[in-house]
DNA sequence: TCAGTGATGTCATCAGGTGACATCGGCGTG
DNA sequence: CACGCCGATGTCACCTGATGACATCACTGA
């Protein structure tokens, strides 16, 4: 540890979220965030690769969790079921605090740069999961298809969960949405 | 038209693609592109919102085409079938020149910023299509689910088409992939 | 006590991106 | 034909995000 107040990273995270919410992402300068956190702008970039990344802190750990959950799924499970297990793990983390998720989403949805970043996080997770499916012997196309579809289901369910009037379990919403997908594809 | 050589926009497009391919996206500066195209950097930004957008020129027209195709689908068509019609229209355009598609993809896939932009283009199309489905009376969740799944199928099929050894019809690959999705979701 | 280490500060610099204003040429109008 | 409007471009100034290089400080362990 250094000589200064510890927890610079979390202070930066909080400051950024607050400022993005108060005045918008583009209107917030890195210098502002740093100032509120009591550090310099240079320090901000030592903790976060860029101005957006501060809103996605911990997403790599989340990806690891999802991969672990997929690998923990029984070998007999179908590709889609394995993916479902992975999504369940993610939902367990994200679904724990809906209020935080909502404010975070409020910030993200009004800015194209942030939406882009959110999308690539999902894509990255999808690619990681597909990779594990292939190691399980699942074919190339089937693996991609299962994870891409799975993350699509997650996104739709997530939005539904965020906007729901009553407090619900995200994992349950995901299961419902997946069931809905099955009817949708079966109907054709 | 002005007093200078016409076609500045297409010259900028060509110059950018060539330079991104030669030395990479990050290593290419806007000034370089502008110079090769015979204009100033300021002019580049008058034609393209940012350094990435030059690779996605025409994507809004593509989105319009897809929306039109969806609306042209019979009212009796299922949500997924309507989306399939939209994807077919997109594939008809993109699938016309595989060599171009491959070089473009080569540039995009090695750079995270460009991948992000590509993703949001798909997301934008998905949202537009979902909107039209809702106007057809399709439920909120079903609409999102159909378009998100549809674009997922497109992405997987597109990659398959790009990497295929023999020259194939993209639309055919999409149909195959969609069929594969049906078995996948039915299997569970 | 002292050297090492890691987090931070400071400074310089570059590249992306934008606003304001000037300029040039084509085009329609009288 | 002369005029003036208008669109595309050039020029200049400036802000902000991002990064490299180097200094600094405090804590740690020998």
GROMACS .gro file of N, CA, C and O (backbone and C1' of nucleotides) in nm, chain B residues 4 8 39-40 42-43 46-47, chain D residues 6-13:
model
   88
  192UNK      N    1  -1.361   2.114  -5.557
  192UNK     CA    2  -1.256   2.011  -5.554
  192UNK      C    3  -1.298   1.882  -5.621
  192UNK      O    4  -1.412   1.867  -5.664
  196UNK      N    5  -1.518   1.274  -5.240
  196UNK     CA    6  -1.430   1.275  -5.123
  196UNK      C    7  -1.468   1.162  -5.026
  196UNK      O    8  -1.381   1.095  -4.972
  227UNK      N    9  -0.774   1.533  -4.876
  227UNK     CA   10  -0.852   1.635  -4.804
  227UNK      C   11  -0.788   1.659  -4.667
  227UNK      O   12  -0.685   1.599  -4.636
  228UNK      N   13  -0.851   1.741  -4.587
  228UNK     CA   14  -0.796   1.765  -4.454
  228UNK      C   15  -0.869   1.679  -4.352
  228UNK      O   16  -0.976   1.624  -4.378
  230UNK      N   17  -1.021   1.768  -4.093
  230UNK     CA   18  -1.151   1.826  -4.059
  230UNK      C   19  -1.260   1.774  -4.151
  230UNK      O   20  -1.373   1.749  -4.110
  231UNK      N   21  -1.226   1.759  -4.276
  231UNK     CA   22  -1.323   1.710  -4.374
  231UNK      C   23  -1.361   1.564  -4.346
  231UNK      O   24  -1.475   1.524  -4.364
  234UNK      N   25  -1.631   1.556  -4.117
  234UNK     CA   26  -1.758   1.604  -4.170
  234UNK      C   27  -1.833   1.490  -4.239
  234UNK      O   28  -1.955   1.491  -4.250
  235UNK      N   29  -1.758   1.393  -4.285
  235UNK     CA   30  -1.821   1.279  -4.353
  235UNK      C   31  -1.850   1.164  -4.260
  235UNK      O   32  -1.947   1.092  -4.278
  412DC       P   33  -2.937   3.073  -4.892
  412DC     O5'   34  -2.845   2.951  -4.933
  412DC     C5'   35  -2.877   2.875  -5.051
  412DC     C4'   36  -2.774   2.766  -5.070
  412DC     C3'   37  -2.729   2.699  -4.940
  412DC     O3'   38  -2.720   2.559  -4.961
  412DC     C1'   39  -2.542   2.783  -5.056
  413DG       P   40  -2.724   2.461  -4.839
  413DG     O5'   41  -2.633   2.340  -4.887
  413DG     C5'   42  -2.620   2.312  -5.026
  413DG     C4'   43  -2.480   2.266  -5.056
  413DG     C3'   44  -2.417   2.181  -4.945
  413DG     O3'   45  -2.346   2.073  -5.005
  413DG     C1'   46  -2.279   2.367  -4.990
  414DA       P   47  -2.298   1.953  -4.916
  414DA     O5'   48  -2.140   1.958  -4.938
  414DA     C5'   49  -2.090   1.959  -5.071
  414DA     C4'   50  -1.944   2.000  -5.069
  414DA     C3'   51  -1.860   1.926  -4.964
  414DA     O3'   52  -1.740   1.882  -5.024
  414DA     C1'   53  -1.838   2.160  -4.937
  415DT       P   54  -1.641   1.789  -4.943
  415DT     O5'   55  -1.527   1.892  -4.899
  415DT     C5'   56  -1.451   1.958  -4.999
  415DT     C4'   57  -1.377   2.074  -4.940
  415DT     C3'   58  -1.277   2.039  -4.828
  415DT     O3'   59  -1.147   2.036  -4.882
  415DT     C1'   60  -1.395   2.244  -4.789
  416DG       P   61  -1.024   2.013  -4.781
  416DG     O5'   62  -0.988   2.161  -4.734
  416DG     C5'   63  -0.961   2.260  -4.832
  416DG     C4'   64  -0.913   2.389  -4.765
  416DG     C3'   65  -0.802   2.371  -4.661
  416DG     O3'   66  -0.708   2.476  -4.674
  416DG     C1'   67  -0.990   2.471  -4.558
  417DT       P   68  -0.568   2.474  -4.598
  417DT     O5'   69  -0.596   2.564  -4.468
  417DT     C5'   70  -0.661   2.689  -4.483
  417DT     C4'   71  -0.678   2.756  -4.347
  417DT     C3'   72  -0.571   2.719  -4.243
  417DT     O3'   73  -0.518   2.839  -4.189
  417DT     C1'   74  -0.788   2.694  -4.152
  418DC       P   75  -0.388   2.833  -4.091
  418DC     O5'   76  -0.455   2.859  -3.948
  418DC     C5'   77  -0.555   2.959  -3.934
  418DC     C4'   78  -0.620   2.948  -3.797
  418DC     C3'   79  -0.525   2.903  -3.685
  418DC     O3'   80  -0.525   3.002  -3.584
  418DC     C1'   81  -0.726   2.779  -3.679
  419DA       P   82  -0.432   2.989  -3.456
  419DA     O5'   83  -0.535   2.953  -3.340
  419DA     C5'   84  -0.664   3.015  -3.341
  419DA     C4'   85  -0.752   2.950  -3.237
  419DA     C3'   86  -0.677   2.908  -3.110
  419DA     O3'   87  -0.746   2.955  -2.996
  419DA     C1'   88  -0.798   2.724  -3.199
   0.00000   0.00000   0.00000
